[in-house]
Amino acid sequence: ICLLQWLLYTVLFIYNVCVSGHDSGPLFEEQPSSLIYPEGLSEGKVTLSCQARASPTASYRWLVNGTEVPLGLDLRYTLVAGNLVISSPEPARDTGSYQCLAINRCGTIISRAANLKFGYLHDFPPDSRSPQTAYEGVGTFLACQPPIHYPALSYRWLINEFPNFIKKDDSRWFVSQVTGNLYVARAEPNDTGNYFCFTTINMDISTKSTFSKANALTVMPDANPRKSAPSIKVRFPTETYGLAGHSAQLECFAYGNPVPKLRWRKVDGLMPSKASASAEGPTLILPELSFDDEGVYECEAYNSEGSDTYQGRINVQAQPEWLQVMSDSEVEISSELVWSCVAAGKPRPSVRWLQVNGARLKISNLALEDSGMYQCVAENKHGTIYSTAELRAPDFRLNPVRRLIPAARGGQVKMECRPRAAPKPSLFWSRGTELLTNSITVTPDGVLWINNISRADEGKYTCFAENYLGKANSTGHLSVRDATKITLAPSNADINQGENVTLQCHASHDPTMDLTFTWALNRVLLDLEASAGPYHRIMFKSSCENIGDLLIVNAQLSQAGMYMCTAQTVVDSASASAKLVVRGPPGPPGGLLVKNVAEASVELRWSRGYDNHSPIGKYVIMGRSSLSAGWKKMMTEPVNIEGNAESARVMGLMPWMDYEFQVIASNILGSGEASLPSHTVRTQQAAPTVAPSGLGGGGGDRNELIVTWTPMAREYQNGDGFGYTLAFKKKDTPSWTVVRIPHVESSRYVYYNDSLLPYSPFEVKIKAYNRRGEGPFSQIAVVYSAEEEPTVGPSTINATALSAFEIQVSWEPVQQLSGILRGYEIRYWRQHEREAAADRVRTAGLETTARVSGLRPSTRYHVAVLAYNSAGTGPPSPRTTVTTRKPPPNRRPGNVSWRTDGSWVTVRWDAVKAMHNESAVLGYKVLYKHEGQTALKVLDHTKTSMSLPLPKDNGYIVLEIRSWGEGGDGPAHEIIVSRDSGEKLQNTNVY
């Protein structure tokens, strides 16, 4: 028999015949999907997917519009696994319906159809558009007239320039996504402008947009625009067909003045709740259509002048959907097979078989040649669906019984016998030569059970299967082993959070098998391999038993519970459990409520959280206001909240302030987690309790009294309706003038009076008020009214030339009788200039001398001095004149040379001669510094040579040599001298 089976198996492979029990027909795992590809991507690729599971592996072919794709003949087509790749796709050649065929020796199946289409959006015509005129208060529209395109477009409108789009939330405007037209319910003069229709097309792999030429709209103003009742201008179709599971959109828009409002209703039933978000706008959206959504829908436009309505019907249809499909079958030869395919859809789908006509397939007197792949197809105008199944002729080969079946003494064993055969075989078991009867359990499906196993049950067990086509058997050996036992079970433990604990577990087992230990917490298996975790396995084997202890490191509250140790071999297991209690800080209190809110206090109530096996000792209340991000401990009544309390009062709060609160419980092991924050509460309002700070003022224009203060911060306002009460009076007078300033952000008040004397002292005070009352007045401050300008100037003035570019001015101080003298202003101008063009320099303070620099050489200047205060400048002093000195020579010292001698260097230069228009040379300045220094040292003398010390190391000296005289310093000659430079002549600037 075995030889015949082997020969049959070999013949089937040689002749490419499907081998039942070994081969299987194709089954799609991935099928092609329809797509829209952009026109013009000539170097792109389209990939249509197709993958099938099959044994042996499937081969693939493709059909386009029912004709086979010429794979291998047209190089534009490539097969990658089962996928069809089309290079450089073209609309004229590649548009069509594609299907994939998956084939092996057990049969062929065909995929669903995938449509390849090409998307395009042409530009708008270049022709200019005719301008339009509308009248204020009347509705109008602008036509989009989109260019030819595929698929559908989305529309937006631009005003005047990109990206100034019409706003979707402006109820006067509506852009139809059906026609693209722009509608305005009521035109206004400022609507005049250029409008552009902006269209966008969305394809599977790209997006394209284009916009129209300008639509010029002019709105003519009307002094009295007439009102009008609504008139619906945008209507949805009277019959709208939607697909189940997809969305439906109905458009409705009306002209009218005032701008009409829109609302939708379902005439023959309740409006679906999923449409509520759009039920009061120009577009009603019904997502995920179902048959319950069918019916008549009405749009109503209404305003104060009347209303208008329009109705239309939504009809819901559906793609095909399987209600009953066939499944793979192994059927006895000569028997009968019935397969049914039942599909639902609207319109009702037609059902056909790719092999046989009709919705029901019946094959009588099955034969081997009936094996293969069968497909059932259901289709209507909305789609096509496929159902696939394989019919196998039966085989008579057995899935073998396990060769070695270990079992533990006293335990139970299960031996399976599951041959593949048709007709269904008879099954029975034997042990050795003994046929097993009812003394041992054999289930109808051939499973042999042996309970309470002993050594006597060891031996060979054979399963026999037989039908009229043949018979076969398979044998396994039952080996009986020693049972596994727990010899030291874990003990209950009680620890504090953060401590370590070891749970013991020892076991004995059959020495011929491996033993493993596992641990579970509350029946969830623990991961003992993570070295960074809290659980660590302690395993080793002694002479008589195995040890599988569990070490828990830094135990946390979450690690408390019932631990089960299991010692397991391949044939049996033994378990033992122990309870671990972890004591720790309390859990968070729950149910936190805020009650009895007052001006400066609230009452909190909460429920106790878990004490985590250690009694709660006390509670702490934390709070935060809307002005602070962090939590802080609050004052409470009682001050110390005992562990059995479930309420307390929070004190010391600010009135009219938003607060959140948390409660934290603690015990001897520490503080626990905070409760969830309470809902935000605002304390009651109260009259202000503090006065504004920073009271002062002064300055301003003539006849003004200016008072300033620091605005009150939010935490001191205590209520709404906040403002300030300002009181002021002239010093040493009895009556106060009182004004209210009703703005919290105010920080100054200006009082004007024609009779107000300059720089008069006033007493001022201020307080805050709110809706609940007034606060206390501040301390009295003295503020002076505005000063007047000084009335006199300095009586005498002197000016002296210091150089060609600088003068010094001095004057007699003025006696200021009204206000505070802030300083003096020096005005200077050239002899032939007008005084109005004078330059100005101000001093800050009461000094009576100042230098003026930046002047021109050899120039005569007029100079005057004026006193000034916060009100302005006073009259000028008598003017004086001064002439700046001649400029210094404009030449550097020449023929510079130097000689080093030990630690000194001697530098020489030629004298500088002044020209007739230059000031005489009185001497020379030598500025020098050693390497690494920052400050220059200055030597002033009349000679044309100088000796300087050299640096002790090999550093260098930087030198500047310049002439000086009454006109100031001349330009510098710059050189660098080093120890090893010897004698050199330097005629030019080094830098």
Tab-separated table of C-alpha atoms in Angstrom, residues 225-401:
chain	number	residue	atom	x	y	z
A	225	PRO	CA	-31.618	99.606	0.012
A	226	ARG	CA	-35.016	97.974	-0.029
A	227	LYS	CA	-35.648	94.905	2.103
A	228	SER	CA	-36.731	91.675	0.424
A	229	ALA	CA	-37.992	88.212	1.381
A	230	PRO	CA	-35.718	85.225	0.668
A	231	SER	CA	-35.594	83.710	-2.808
A	232	ILE	CA	-33.789	80.351	-3.117
A	233	LYS	CA	-31.369	80.472	-6.073
A	234	VAL	CA	-29.185	77.374	-5.473
A	235	ARG	CA	-31.251	74.159	-5.447
A	236	PHE	CA	-30.203	70.532	-5.039
A	237	PRO	CA	-31.661	67.945	-7.489
A	238	THR	CA	-35.218	66.777	-6.878
A	239	GLU	CA	-33.843	63.197	-6.927
A	240	THR	CA	-30.401	62.611	-5.394
A	241	TYR	CA	-28.833	59.135	-5.437
A	242	GLY	CA	-26.298	58.280	-2.744
A	243	LEU	CA	-24.256	55.158	-2.046
A	244	ALA	CA	-24.506	53.440	1.345
A	245	GLY	CA	-21.431	54.131	3.459
A	246	HIS	CA	-20.585	57.255	1.459
A	247	SER	CA	-21.524	60.908	2.078
A	248	ALA	CA	-24.299	62.927	0.452
A	249	GLN	CA	-24.266	66.728	0.180
A	250	LEU	CA	-27.258	68.957	-0.637
A	251	GLU	CA	-26.756	72.646	-1.524
A	252	CYS	CA	-29.258	75.455	-0.875
A	253	PHE	CA	-28.689	79.238	-0.917
A	254	ALA	CA	-30.989	82.244	-1.122
A	255	TYR	CA	-30.920	85.961	-1.969
A	256	GLY	CA	-32.600	88.386	0.427
A	257	ASN	CA	-32.240	91.498	2.594
A	258	PRO	CA	-31.609	91.019	5.493
A	259	VAL	CA	-29.305	88.070	4.664
A	260	PRO	CA	-31.505	84.956	4.970
A	261	LYS	CA	-30.756	82.215	7.451
A	262	LEU	CA	-31.033	78.576	6.359
A	263	ARG	CA	-32.336	75.490	8.120
A	264	TRP	CA	-32.963	71.904	7.018
A	265	ARG	CA	-35.485	69.279	8.019
A	266	LYS	CA	-36.495	65.810	6.961
A	267	VAL	CA	-40.098	65.982	5.790
A	268	ASP	CA	-40.965	62.299	6.314
A	269	GLY	CA	-39.080	61.555	9.515
A	270	LEU	CA	-36.532	62.762	12.042
A	271	MET	CA	-33.387	64.511	10.798
A	272	PRO	CA	-30.415	62.121	11.272
A	273	SER	CA	-28.351	63.231	14.281
A	274	LYS	CA	-25.150	62.882	12.239
A	275	ALA	CA	-26.320	65.860	10.115
A	276	SER	CA	-26.800	68.230	13.067
A	277	ALA	CA	-23.515	70.104	12.479
A	278	SER	CA	-24.663	71.244	9.024
A	279	ALA	CA	-28.429	71.545	9.577
A	280	GLU	CA	-28.317	75.360	9.673
A	281	GLY	CA	-26.048	76.177	6.722
A	282	PRO	CA	-26.082	76.221	2.932
A	283	THR	CA	-24.712	72.651	2.625
A	284	LEU	CA	-26.403	69.696	4.366
A	285	ILE	CA	-23.896	66.857	4.829
A	286	LEU	CA	-25.094	63.304	5.542
A	287	PRO	CA	-22.002	61.139	6.281
A	288	GLU	CA	-21.969	57.331	6.046
A	289	LEU	CA	-25.359	56.998	4.356
A	290	SER	CA	-27.672	54.187	5.441
A	291	PHE	CA	-31.105	53.152	4.127
A	292	ASP	CA	-32.669	54.936	7.144
A	293	ASP	CA	-31.461	58.226	5.628
A	294	GLU	CA	-33.712	57.870	2.552
A	295	GLY	CA	-36.516	60.391	2.313
A	296	VAL	CA	-37.574	63.921	1.386
A	297	TYR	CA	-35.445	66.795	2.715
A	298	GLU	CA	-36.511	70.438	2.835
A	299	CYS	CA	-34.392	73.597	2.860
A	300	GLU	CA	-36.017	76.744	4.316
A	301	ALA	CA	-34.582	80.254	3.888
A	302	TYR	CA	-36.044	82.907	6.192
A	303	ASN	CA	-35.552	86.487	7.337
A	304	SER	CA	-37.698	89.238	8.850
A	305	GLU	CA	-39.441	89.765	5.486
A	306	GLY	CA	-40.629	86.190	4.898
A	307	SER	CA	-39.393	82.712	3.888
A	308	ASP	CA	-38.915	80.360	0.915
A	309	THR	CA	-38.675	76.547	0.844
A	310	TYR	CA	-37.474	73.835	-1.531
A	311	GLN	CA	-37.728	70.002	-1.323
A	312	GLY	CA	-35.913	67.050	-2.873
A	313	ARG	CA	-35.502	63.337	-2.241
A	314	ILE	CA	-32.425	61.272	-1.337
A	315	ASN	CA	-32.399	57.683	-2.622
A	316	VAL	CA	-29.813	55.363	-1.070
A	317	GLN	CA	-28.324	52.536	-3.107
A	318	ALA	CA	-25.635	49.998	-2.185
A	319	GLN	CA	-22.748	48.049	-3.653
A	320	PRO	CA	-23.033	44.234	-3.591
A	321	GLU	CA	-22.351	42.576	-0.225
A	322	TRP	CA	-22.114	38.839	0.482
A	323	LEU	CA	-24.730	37.312	2.758
A	324	GLN	CA	-23.627	33.709	2.171
A	325	VAL	CA	-20.417	32.478	0.521
A	326	MET	CA	-18.881	29.106	-0.240
A	327	SER	CA	-15.885	27.664	1.615
A	328	ASP	CA	-13.109	25.183	0.797
A	329	SER	CA	-14.421	21.594	0.926
A	330	GLU	CA	-13.107	18.061	1.183
A	331	VAL	CA	-15.939	15.876	-0.004
A	332	GLU	CA	-16.197	12.149	-0.459
A	333	ILE	CA	-15.812	10.819	-3.970
A	334	SER	CA	-19.193	9.804	-5.487
A	335	SER	CA	-21.066	12.108	-3.069
A	336	GLU	CA	-22.897	15.365	-3.841
A	337	LEU	CA	-21.653	18.963	-3.289
A	338	VAL	CA	-23.939	22.019	-3.028
A	339	TRP	CA	-22.488	25.550	-2.862
A	340	SER	CA	-24.647	28.687	-2.484
A	341	CYS	CA	-23.762	32.350	-3.051
A	342	VAL	CA	-26.236	34.953	-1.741
A	343	ALA	CA	-25.568	38.691	-2.089
A	344	ALA	CA	-27.422	41.870	-1.130
A	345	GLY	CA	-27.266	45.273	-2.793
A	346	LYS	CA	-29.387	48.000	-4.382
A	347	PRO	CA	-30.206	47.538	-7.209
A	348	ARG	CA	-30.324	43.798	-6.449
A	349	PRO	CA	-27.067	42.276	-7.735
A	350	SER	CA	-26.944	39.488	-10.271
A	351	VAL	CA	-25.017	36.358	-9.160
A	352	ARG	CA	-23.111	34.072	-11.498
A	353	TRP	CA	-20.400	31.439	-11.435
A	354	LEU	CA	-17.253	31.776	-13.463
A	355	GLN	CA	-17.506	28.011	-14.181
A	356	VAL	CA	-21.291	27.455	-14.068
A	357	ASN	CA	-24.402	29.660	-14.540
A	358	GLY	CA	-26.823	30.400	-11.706
A	359	ALA	CA	-26.580	31.364	-8.062
A	360	ARG	CA	-26.361	27.753	-6.821
A	361	LEU	CA	-23.681	25.272	-7.810
A	362	LYS	CA	-24.510	21.557	-7.551
A	363	ILE	CA	-22.061	18.808	-8.474
A	364	SER	CA	-23.362	15.249	-8.261
A	365	ASN	CA	-21.359	12.009	-8.194
A	366	LEU	CA	-18.114	13.859	-7.414
A	367	ALA	CA	-15.051	12.578	-9.194
A	368	LEU	CA	-11.359	13.377	-8.899
A	369	GLU	CA	-11.480	15.575	-12.000
A	370	ASP	CA	-13.981	17.904	-10.292
A	371	SER	CA	-11.168	19.191	-8.019
A	372	GLY	CA	-10.157	22.774	-8.623
A	373	MET	CA	-10.897	26.461	-7.990
A	374	TYR	CA	-14.441	27.901	-8.184
A	375	GLN	CA	-15.498	31.571	-8.074
A	376	CYS	CA	-18.886	33.168	-7.482
A	377	VAL	CA	-19.483	36.763	-8.751
A	378	ALA	CA	-22.138	39.268	-7.609
A	379	GLU	CA	-22.488	42.600	-9.406
A	380	ASN	CA	-24.652	45.665	-9.869
A	381	LYS	CA	-23.941	49.087	-11.379
A	382	HIS	CA	-22.094	50.146	-8.229
A	383	GLY	CA	-19.539	47.344	-8.127
A	384	THR	CA	-18.515	43.702	-8.419
A	385	ILE	CA	-17.466	41.294	-5.639
A	386	TYR	CA	-15.904	37.822	-5.832
A	387	SER	CA	-16.028	34.759	-3.576
A	388	THR	CA	-13.436	31.990	-4.050
A	389	ALA	CA	-13.252	28.382	-2.765
A	390	GLU	CA	-11.341	25.207	-3.552
A	391	LEU	CA	-12.789	21.703	-3.968
A	392	ARG	CA	-10.376	18.894	-3.039
A	393	ALA	CA	-10.782	15.253	-3.771
A	394	PRO	CA	-10.029	13.292	-0.570
A	395	ASP	CA	-6.705	11.547	0.222
A	396	PHE	CA	-6.032	8.692	2.620
A	397	ARG	CA	-2.720	9.665	4.130
A	398	LEU	CA	-2.568	10.020	7.925
A	399	ASN	CA	-1.206	12.800	10.057
A	400	PRO	CA	1.070	10.620	12.202
A	401	VAL	CA	0.625	10.008	15.897
